[in-house]
Amino acid sequence: MSEDHTHVQEFFGARAADWDRKFPADEPAFAAAVGEFGLRPGDRVLDAGCGTGRALTALRAAVGPSGTVLGADLTPQMLAAARQAGREADGALLLADVARLPLRDGVLDAVFAAGLIAHLPDPGSNLRELARVVRPGGHLALFHPIGRAALAARHGRELTPDDLRAEHNLGPLLSASGWEMTSYADEDHRFLVLATHRP
């Protein structure tokens, strides 16, 4: 878990320029996750913690030209890398903290969040903020292109029962934050949790 914004910005800022080259095989996983998300033409969707914007093209394809795609990230270098990759054509990029989004209540239909939850300083409060900007009945996707075990192995650590992304921890956390978990998948090749904003 990150302790503060400075740590997050320093960590990702130093890696932004090479991020896409380091994980070149992730694009199909992002597209598949967006495909399972159930977006419709005309929907308004936020990519929260968008990084280099790897989900933006798939999100734009899902909501079509009449939809709205926003990408918000705390790290200027990540947004610069997204612009350099031409992804601003698929969604408006915002330098913003997902803990305090500059958006009206209920203005979105959905939030897509890839790799975000482990970097939230206050997950319960931050998930409530995501719920605030999504209409009742709207949707949330928490995604990572590899599963929890594979990610832990990548970082040289063991999975523990207190892992925030474990189903027995994440379900109650979502529920307490205004979301109802509707599906949970933790496989070697992906982590994808879908939830609905309770009215």
Coordinates of N, CA and C in Angstrom, one line a residue:
M1 N 0.8 -1.2 0.0 CA 0.0 0.0 0.0 C 0.9 1.2 0.0
S2 N 0.5 2.2 -0.8 CA 1.3 3.4 -0.8 C 1.0 4.3 0.4
E3 N 2.0 5.0 0.9 CA 1.8 5.8 2.1 C 1.3 7.2 1.7
D4 N 1.8 7.8 0.6 CA 1.4 9.1 0.2 C 1.5 9.3 -1.3
H5 N 1.0 10.5 -1.7 CA 1.0 10.8 -3.2 C 2.5 10.9 -3.7
T6 N 3.4 11.5 -2.9 CA 4.7 11.7 -3.4 C 5.4 10.4 -3.8
H7 N 5.2 9.4 -2.9 CA 5.7 8.1 -3.2 C 5.2 7.5 -4.5
V8 N 3.9 7.6 -4.7 CA 3.3 7.1 -6.0 C 3.8 7.9 -7.2
Q9 N 3.9 9.2 -7.1 CA 4.4 10.0 -8.2 C 5.8 9.7 -8.5
E10 N 6.6 9.6 -7.5 CA 8.1 9.2 -7.7 C 8.2 7.9 -8.3
F11 N 7.5 6.9 -7.8 CA 7.6 5.5 -8.3 C 7.2 5.5 -9.8
F12 N 6.0 6.0 -10.1 CA 5.5 5.9 -11.5 C 6.2 6.9 -12.4
G13 N 6.5 8.0 -11.9 CA 7.2 9.1 -12.7 C 8.5 8.6 -13.3
A14 N 9.3 7.9 -12.4 CA 10.5 7.3 -12.9 C 10.4 6.2 -13.9
R15 N 9.3 5.6 -14.0 CA 9.1 4.4 -14.9 C 8.2 4.7 -16.1
A16 N 7.7 5.9 -16.1 CA 6.6 6.2 -17.2 C 7.1 6.1 -18.6
A17 N 8.3 6.5 -18.9 CA 8.8 6.5 -20.2 C 9.0 5.1 -20.8
D18 N 9.3 4.1 -19.9 CA 9.5 2.8 -20.4 C 8.4 1.8 -20.0
W19 N 7.3 2.3 -19.5 CA 6.2 1.5 -19.0 C 5.6 0.6 -20.0
D20 N 5.3 1.1 -21.2 CA 4.6 0.3 -22.2 C 5.6 -0.7 -22.8
R21 N 6.9 -0.3 -22.9 CA 7.9 -1.3 -23.4 C 8.1 -2.4 -22.5
K22 N 8.0 -2.1 -21.2 CA 8.2 -3.1 -20.2 C 7.1 -4.2 -20.1
F23 N 5.9 -3.8 -20.5 CA 4.8 -4.7 -20.4 C 4.0 -4.7 -21.8
P24 N 4.7 -5.1 -22.9 CA 4.1 -5.0 -24.2 C 3.0 -6.0 -24.4
A25 N 2.9 -7.0 -23.7 CA 1.9 -8.1 -23.9 C 0.6 -7.8 -23.2
D26 N 0.5 -6.6 -22.5 CA -0.7 -6.4 -21.7 C -1.9 -5.9 -22.5
E27 N -1.7 -5.3 -23.7 CA -2.8 -4.7 -24.5 C -4.0 -5.6 -24.7
P28 N -3.8 -6.9 -25.2 CA -4.9 -7.7 -25.4 C -5.7 -8.0 -24.1
A29 N -5.0 -8.1 -22.9 CA -5.7 -8.3 -21.7 C -6.5 -7.1 -21.3
F30 N -6.1 -5.9 -21.5 CA -6.9 -4.7 -21.3 C -8.1 -4.8 -22.2
A31 N -7.9 -5.1 -23.5 CA -9.1 -5.1 -24.4 C -10.1 -6.1 -24.0
A32 N -9.6 -7.3 -23.5 CA -10.5 -8.4 -23.1 C -11.3 -8.0 -21.8
A33 N -10.6 -7.3 -20.9 CA -11.3 -6.9 -19.7 C -12.4 -5.8 -20.0
V34 N -12.0 -4.9 -20.8 CA -13.0 -3.9 -21.2 C -14.2 -4.6 -21.9
G35 N -13.9 -5.6 -22.7 CA -15.0 -6.3 -23.4 C -16.0 -7.0 -22.4
E36 N -15.4 -7.4 -21.3 CA -16.3 -8.1 -20.3 C -17.0 -7.1 -19.4
F37 N -16.7 -5.8 -19.5 CA -17.2 -4.8 -18.6 C -18.6 -4.5 -18.9
G38 N -19.1 -4.7 -20.1 CA -20.5 -4.4 -20.5 C -20.8 -3.0 -20.8
L39 N -19.8 -2.2 -21.2 CA -20.1 -0.8 -21.6 C -21.0 -0.8 -22.8
R40 N -21.8 0.3 -23.0 CA -22.7 0.4 -24.1 C -22.3 1.7 -24.9
P41 N -22.7 1.8 -26.1 CA -22.5 3.1 -26.9 C -23.1 4.2 -26.1
G42 N -22.4 5.3 -26.0 CA -22.9 6.5 -25.4 C -22.6 6.6 -23.9
D43 N -22.1 5.5 -23.3 CA -21.7 5.6 -21.9 C -20.6 6.6 -21.6
R44 N -20.6 7.0 -20.4 CA -19.5 7.9 -19.9 C -18.7 7.1 -18.9
V45 N -17.4 7.0 -19.2 CA -16.5 6.1 -18.4 C -15.2 6.8 -18.1
L46 N -14.8 6.5 -16.9 CA -13.5 7.0 -16.4 C -12.5 5.9 -16.2
D47 N -11.3 6.1 -16.8 CA -10.2 5.2 -16.5 C -9.4 5.8 -15.3
A48 N -9.7 5.3 -14.1 CA -9.1 5.9 -12.9 C -7.7 5.3 -12.6
G49 N -6.7 6.2 -12.5 CA -5.3 5.8 -12.4 C -4.9 5.2 -13.8
C50 N -5.2 6.0 -14.8 CA -5.0 5.5 -16.2 C -3.6 5.2 -16.6
G51 N -2.6 5.8 -15.9 CA -1.2 5.6 -16.3 C -1.0 6.1 -17.7
T52 N -0.4 5.2 -18.5 CA -0.1 5.6 -19.9 C -1.3 5.4 -20.8
G53 N -2.4 5.1 -20.3 CA -3.7 5.1 -21.1 C -3.9 3.9 -21.9
R54 N -3.4 2.7 -21.4 CA -3.5 1.5 -22.2 C -4.9 1.0 -22.4
A55 N -5.9 1.5 -21.5 CA -7.3 1.0 -21.7 C -8.1 2.0 -22.5
L56 N -7.6 3.2 -22.8 CA -8.4 4.2 -23.4 C -8.9 3.8 -24.8
T57 N -8.1 3.2 -25.6 CA -8.5 2.8 -27.0 C -9.7 1.8 -26.9
A58 N -9.6 0.8 -26.0 CA -10.6 -0.2 -25.9 C -11.9 0.4 -25.3
L59 N -11.7 1.4 -24.3 CA -12.9 2.0 -23.7 C -13.6 2.9 -24.8
R60 N -12.8 3.6 -25.6 CA -13.4 4.4 -26.7 C -14.2 3.5 -27.7
A61 N -13.6 2.4 -28.0 CA -14.3 1.4 -28.9 C -15.6 1.0 -28.3
A62 N -15.6 0.7 -27.0 CA -16.8 0.2 -26.4 C -17.9 1.3 -26.3
V63 N -17.6 2.5 -26.1 CA -18.6 3.5 -25.9 C -18.9 4.3 -27.2
G64 N -18.1 4.1 -28.2 CA -18.3 4.7 -29.5 C -18.1 6.3 -29.5
P65 N -18.4 6.9 -30.6 CA -18.1 8.3 -30.8 C -19.1 9.2 -29.9
S66 N -20.2 8.6 -29.6 CA -21.2 9.4 -28.7 C -20.9 9.3 -27.3
G67 N -20.0 8.4 -26.9 CA -19.6 8.2 -25.5 C -18.6 9.2 -25.0
T68 N -18.3 9.2 -23.7 CA -17.3 10.0 -23.1 C -16.2 9.1 -22.4
V69 N -15.0 9.4 -22.7 CA -13.9 8.6 -22.1 C -13.0 9.6 -21.4
L70 N -12.7 9.4 -20.1 CA -11.8 10.3 -19.4 C -10.7 9.4 -18.8
G71 N -9.5 9.9 -18.8 CA -8.4 9.2 -18.1 C -7.8 10.1 -17.0
A72 N -7.8 9.7 -15.8 CA -7.3 10.5 -14.7 C -6.1 9.8 -14.0
D73 N -5.0 10.5 -13.8 CA -3.9 10.0 -13.1 C -3.2 11.1 -12.3
L74 N -2.5 10.6 -11.3 CA -1.8 11.5 -10.4 C -0.4 11.9 -10.9
T75 N 0.1 11.2 -11.8 CA 1.5 11.3 -12.2 C 1.6 12.0 -13.6
P76 N 2.2 13.2 -13.6 CA 2.3 13.9 -14.9 C 3.1 13.2 -16.0
Q77 N 4.1 12.4 -15.6 CA 4.9 11.7 -16.6 C 4.1 10.6 -17.2
M78 N 3.2 10.0 -16.5 CA 2.4 8.9 -17.1 C 1.4 9.5 -18.1
L79 N 0.9 10.7 -17.8 CA 0.0 11.3 -18.7 C 0.7 11.8 -20.0
A80 N 2.0 12.3 -19.8 CA 2.8 12.7 -20.9 C 3.1 11.5 -21.8
A81 N 3.3 10.3 -21.2 CA 3.6 9.1 -22.0 C 2.3 8.7 -22.8
A82 N 1.1 8.9 -22.1 CA -0.1 8.6 -22.8 C -0.3 9.5 -24.0
R83 N 0.0 10.8 -23.9 CA -0.1 11.7 -25.0 C 0.9 11.3 -26.1
Q84 N 2.1 11.0 -25.7 CA 3.1 10.6 -26.7 C 2.7 9.4 -27.5
A85 N 2.0 8.5 -26.9 CA 1.5 7.3 -27.5 C 0.3 7.6 -28.4
G86 N -0.2 8.8 -28.4 CA -1.4 9.2 -29.2 C -2.7 8.8 -28.5
R87 N -2.7 8.4 -27.3 CA -4.0 7.9 -26.7 C -4.9 9.0 -26.2
E88 N -4.5 10.3 -26.2 CA -5.4 11.4 -25.9 C -6.5 11.5 -27.0
A89 N -6.2 10.9 -28.2 CA -7.3 10.9 -29.2 C -8.5 10.1 -28.8
D90 N -8.3 9.1 -27.9 CA -9.4 8.3 -27.4 C -10.1 8.7 -26.1
G91 N -9.4 9.6 -25.4 CA -10.0 10.1 -24.2 C -9.3 11.3 -23.6
A92 N -10.1 12.2 -23.0 CA -9.5 13.4 -22.3 C -8.7 12.9 -21.1
L93 N -7.5 13.5 -21.0 CA -6.6 13.2 -19.9 C -6.6 14.2 -18.8
L94 N -6.8 13.8 -17.6 CA -6.9 14.7 -16.4 C -5.8 14.4 -15.4
L95 N -5.0 15.4 -15.0 CA -4.1 15.3 -13.9 C -4.9 15.5 -12.7
A96 N -5.3 14.3 -12.0 CA -6.2 14.4 -10.9 C -6.0 13.2 -9.9
D97 N -6.3 13.5 -8.7 CA -6.3 12.5 -7.6 C -7.6 11.7 -7.6
V98 N -7.6 10.4 -7.7 CA -8.9 9.7 -7.7 C -9.5 9.7 -6.4
A99 N -8.8 10.2 -5.3 CA -9.4 10.4 -4.0 C -10.3 11.7 -3.9
R100 N -10.1 12.6 -4.9 CA -10.8 13.8 -4.9 C -11.0 14.2 -6.4
L101 N -11.9 13.6 -7.1 CA -12.1 13.8 -8.5 C -12.9 15.1 -8.8
P102 N -12.4 15.8 -9.8 CA -13.1 17.1 -10.1 C -14.3 16.8 -11.0
L103 N -15.2 16.0 -10.5 CA -16.4 15.6 -11.3 C -17.6 15.7 -10.4
R104 N -18.8 15.9 -11.1 CA -20.0 16.0 -10.3 C -20.5 14.7 -9.9
D105 N -21.4 14.6 -8.9 CA -22.0 13.4 -8.4 C -22.8 12.7 -9.5
G106 N -22.6 11.4 -9.6 CA -23.4 10.6 -10.6 C -23.2 10.9 -12.0
V107 N -22.1 11.6 -12.4 CA -22.0 12.0 -13.8 C -21.5 10.9 -14.7
L108 N -21.0 9.8 -14.2 CA -20.5 8.7 -15.0 C -21.4 7.5 -15.0
D109 N -21.2 6.7 -16.0 CA -21.9 5.3 -16.0 C -21.0 4.2 -15.5
A110 N -19.6 4.5 -15.5 CA -18.7 3.4 -15.2 C -17.3 3.9 -14.8
V111 N -16.6 3.2 -14.0 CA -15.2 3.4 -13.8 C -14.4 2.2 -14.0
F112 N -13.4 2.3 -14.8 CA -12.4 1.2 -15.0 C -11.1 1.5 -14.3
A113 N -10.6 0.6 -13.5 CA -9.4 0.9 -12.7 C -8.5 -0.3 -12.8
A114 N -7.4 -0.1 -13.5 CA -6.4 -1.1 -13.7 C -5.2 -0.9 -12.7
G115 N -4.9 -1.9 -11.9 CA -3.8 -1.8 -11.0 C -3.9 -0.7 -10.0
L116 N -5.0 -0.2 -9.8 CA -5.2 1.0 -8.9 C -5.3 0.7 -7.4
I117 N -6.0 -0.4 -7.1 CA -6.4 -0.5 -5.7 C -5.2 -0.7 -4.7
A118 N -4.1 -1.3 -5.2 CA -3.0 -1.4 -4.3 C -2.3 -0.1 -4.0
H119 N -2.6 0.9 -4.8 CA -1.9 2.2 -4.6 C -2.8 3.3 -3.9
L120 N -4.0 2.8 -3.5 CA -4.9 3.8 -2.8 C -4.5 3.9 -1.3
P121 N -4.3 5.2 -0.9 CA -3.9 5.4 0.5 C -5.0 5.0 1.5
D122 N -6.3 5.2 1.1 CA -7.4 4.9 2.0 C -8.5 4.2 1.1
P123 N -8.3 2.9 0.9 CA -9.2 2.2 -0.1 C -10.7 2.4 0.1
G124 N -11.1 2.3 1.4 CA -12.6 2.5 1.6 C -13.0 3.8 1.2
S125 N -12.4 4.9 1.6 CA -12.8 6.2 1.3 C -12.6 6.5 -0.2
N126 N -11.5 5.9 -0.8 CA -11.3 6.2 -2.2 C -12.3 5.4 -3.1
L127 N -12.7 4.2 -2.7 CA -13.8 3.5 -3.4 C -15.1 4.3 -3.3
R128 N -15.4 4.9 -2.1 CA -16.6 5.7 -2.0 C -16.5 6.9 -2.9
E129 N -15.4 7.5 -3.1 CA -15.3 8.6 -4.1 C -15.6 8.1 -5.5
L130 N -15.1 7.0 -5.9 CA -15.5 6.4 -7.2 C -17.0 6.2 -7.3
A131 N -17.6 5.7 -6.2 CA -19.0 5.5 -6.2 C -19.8 6.9 -6.3
R132 N -19.2 7.9 -5.7 CA -19.9 9.2 -5.8 C -20.1 9.7 -7.2
V133 N -19.1 9.5 -8.0 CA -19.1 10.0 -9.4 C -19.9 9.1 -10.4
V134 N -20.3 7.9 -9.9 CA -21.0 7.0 -10.8 C -22.5 7.0 -10.4
R135 N -23.3 7.0 -11.4 CA -24.8 6.9 -11.2 C -25.2 5.7 -10.5
P136 N -26.2 5.7 -9.7 CA -26.7 4.4 -9.1 C -27.0 3.4 -10.2
G137 N -26.5 2.2 -10.0 CA -26.6 1.1 -11.1 C -25.5 1.1 -12.0
G138 N -24.6 2.1 -11.9 CA -23.4 2.1 -12.7 C -22.4 1.1 -12.3
H139 N -21.3 1.0 -13.0 CA -20.4 -0.1 -12.8 C -18.9 0.2 -12.5
L140 N -18.2 -0.7 -11.9 CA -16.8 -0.6 -11.6 C -16.1 -1.8 -12.0
A141 N -15.0 -1.7 -12.6 CA -14.1 -2.8 -12.9 C -12.7 -2.6 -12.2
L142 N -12.3 -3.5 -11.4 CA -10.9 -3.5 -10.9 C -10.2 -4.6 -11.6
F143 N -9.1 -4.2 -12.3 CA -8.4 -5.1 -13.2 C -6.9 -5.1 -13.0
H144 N -6.3 -6.2 -13.3 CA -4.9 -6.3 -13.4 C -4.6 -7.3 -14.5
P145 N -3.6 -7.1 -15.4 CA -3.4 -8.1 -16.5 C -2.8 -9.4 -16.0
I146 N -2.4 -9.6 -14.8 CA -2.1 -10.9 -14.3 C -2.7 -11.0 -12.9
G147 N -2.9 -12.3 -12.5 CA -3.6 -12.5 -11.2 C -2.7 -12.2 -10.0
R148 N -3.3 -12.4 -8.8 CA -2.6 -12.1 -7.6 C -1.4 -12.9 -7.3
A149 N -1.5 -14.2 -7.6 CA -0.3 -15.1 -7.3 C 0.8 -14.7 -8.3
A150 N 0.5 -14.5 -9.5 CA 1.6 -14.1 -10.5 C 2.2 -12.8 -10.2
L151 N 1.4 -11.9 -9.7 CA 1.9 -10.5 -9.3 C 2.8 -10.6 -8.1
A152 N 2.3 -11.4 -7.1 CA 3.2 -11.6 -5.9 C 4.5 -12.2 -6.3
A153 N 4.5 -13.2 -7.2 CA 5.8 -13.8 -7.6 C 6.7 -12.8 -8.3
R154 N 6.0 -12.0 -9.1 CA 6.8 -11.0 -9.9 C 7.6 -10.1 -8.9
H155 N 6.9 -9.8 -7.7 CA 7.5 -8.9 -6.7 C 8.3 -9.7 -5.6
G156 N 8.4 -11.0 -5.8 CA 9.2 -11.8 -4.9 C 8.6 -11.9 -3.5
R157 N 7.3 -11.9 -3.4 CA 6.6 -12.1 -2.1 C 5.6 -13.2 -2.2
E158 N 5.1 -13.5 -1.0 CA 4.0 -14.6 -0.9 C 2.7 -13.9 -0.7
L159 N 1.6 -14.5 -1.2 CA 0.3 -14.1 -0.9 C 0.0 -14.3 0.6
T160 N -0.7 -13.4 1.2 CA -1.1 -13.5 2.6 C -2.6 -13.4 2.7
P161 N -3.2 -13.9 3.8 CA -4.7 -13.8 4.0 C -5.2 -12.3 4.0
D162 N -4.3 -11.4 4.4 CA -4.7 -10.0 4.5 C -4.6 -9.2 3.2
D163 N -4.3 -9.9 2.2 CA -4.2 -9.2 0.8 C -5.5 -8.5 0.5
L164 N -5.5 -7.3 0.3 CA -6.7 -6.5 0.1 C -7.5 -7.0 -1.1
R165 N -6.8 -7.6 -2.1 CA -7.5 -8.1 -3.3 C -8.1 -9.5 -3.2
A166 N -7.8 -10.1 -2.1 CA -8.5 -11.4 -1.8 C -10.0 -11.3 -1.8
E167 N -10.7 -12.2 -2.3 CA -12.2 -12.1 -2.4 C -12.8 -11.8 -1.0
H168 N -12.3 -12.5 0.0 CA -12.9 -12.4 1.4 C -12.6 -11.0 2.0
N169 N -11.7 -10.3 1.5 CA -11.4 -8.9 1.9 C -12.1 -7.9 1.0
L170 N -12.0 -8.1 -0.3 CA -12.4 -7.1 -1.2 C -13.9 -7.0 -1.3
G171 N -14.6 -8.1 -1.1 CA -16.1 -8.1 -1.2 C -16.7 -7.2 -0.1
P172 N -16.3 -7.4 1.2 CA -16.8 -6.5 2.2 C -16.4 -5.0 2.1
L173 N -15.2 -4.8 1.6 CA -14.7 -3.5 1.4 C -15.5 -2.7 0.3
L174 N -15.8 -3.4 -0.7 CA -16.7 -2.8 -1.8 C -18.0 -2.6 -1.2
S175 N -18.6 -3.5 -0.5 CA -19.9 -3.4 0.0 C -20.0 -2.1 1.0
A176 N -19.0 -2.0 1.8 CA -19.0 -0.8 2.7 C -18.8 0.5 2.0
S177 N -18.4 0.4 0.8 CA -18.1 1.6 0.0 C -19.1 2.0 -1.0
G178 N -20.3 1.3 -1.0 CA -21.4 1.6 -1.9 C -21.5 0.7 -3.1
W179 N -20.6 -0.3 -3.2 CA -20.6 -1.2 -4.4 C -21.1 -2.6 -4.0
E180 N -21.6 -3.3 -4.9 CA -21.9 -4.7 -4.8 C -21.1 -5.5 -5.8
M181 N -20.3 -6.4 -5.3 CA -19.4 -7.2 -6.2 C -20.3 -8.2 -6.9
T182 N -20.2 -8.2 -8.2 CA -21.0 -9.1 -9.1 C -20.2 -10.2 -9.7
S183 N -18.9 -10.1 -9.8 CA -18.1 -11.2 -10.2 C -16.7 -11.0 -9.8
Y184 N -16.0 -12.1 -9.6 CA -14.6 -12.1 -9.1 C -13.8 -13.2 -9.8
A185 N -12.8 -12.7 -10.5 CA -11.9 -13.7 -11.3 C -10.4 -13.4 -10.9
D186 N -9.8 -14.4 -10.4 CA -8.3 -14.2 -10.0 C -7.6 -15.4 -10.6
E187 N -7.1 -15.2 -11.8 CA -6.5 -16.3 -12.6 C -5.0 -15.9 -12.9
D188 N -4.2 -16.8 -13.4 CA -2.8 -16.5 -13.7 C -2.8 -15.3 -14.7
H189 N -3.7 -15.3 -15.7 CA -3.6 -14.3 -16.8 C -4.4 -13.0 -16.6
R190 N -5.1 -12.9 -15.4 CA -5.9 -11.7 -15.2 C -6.5 -11.7 -13.8
F191 N -6.7 -10.5 -13.3 CA -7.5 -10.3 -12.1 C -8.6 -9.3 -12.6
L192 N -9.9 -9.7 -12.4 CA -10.9 -8.8 -12.8 C -12.1 -9.0 -11.9
V193 N -12.4 -7.9 -11.2 CA -13.6 -7.8 -10.3 C -14.5 -6.8 -10.8
L194 N -15.8 -7.2 -11.0 CA -16.8 -6.3 -11.4 C -17.8 -6.0 -10.3
A195 N -18.3 -4.8 -10.2 CA -19.2 -4.4 -9.1 C -20.2 -3.3 -9.7
T196 N -21.3 -3.2 -9.0 CA -22.4 -2.3 -9.4 C -22.6 -1.3 -8.2
H197 N -22.8 -0.1 -8.6 CA -23.1 1.0 -7.6 C -24.5 0.8 -7.1
R198 N -24.6 0.5 -5.8 CA -26.0 0.3 -5.2 C -26.7 1.7 -5.2
P199 N -28.0 1.6 -5.5 CA -28.8 2.9 -5.4 C -28.9 3.3 -3.9

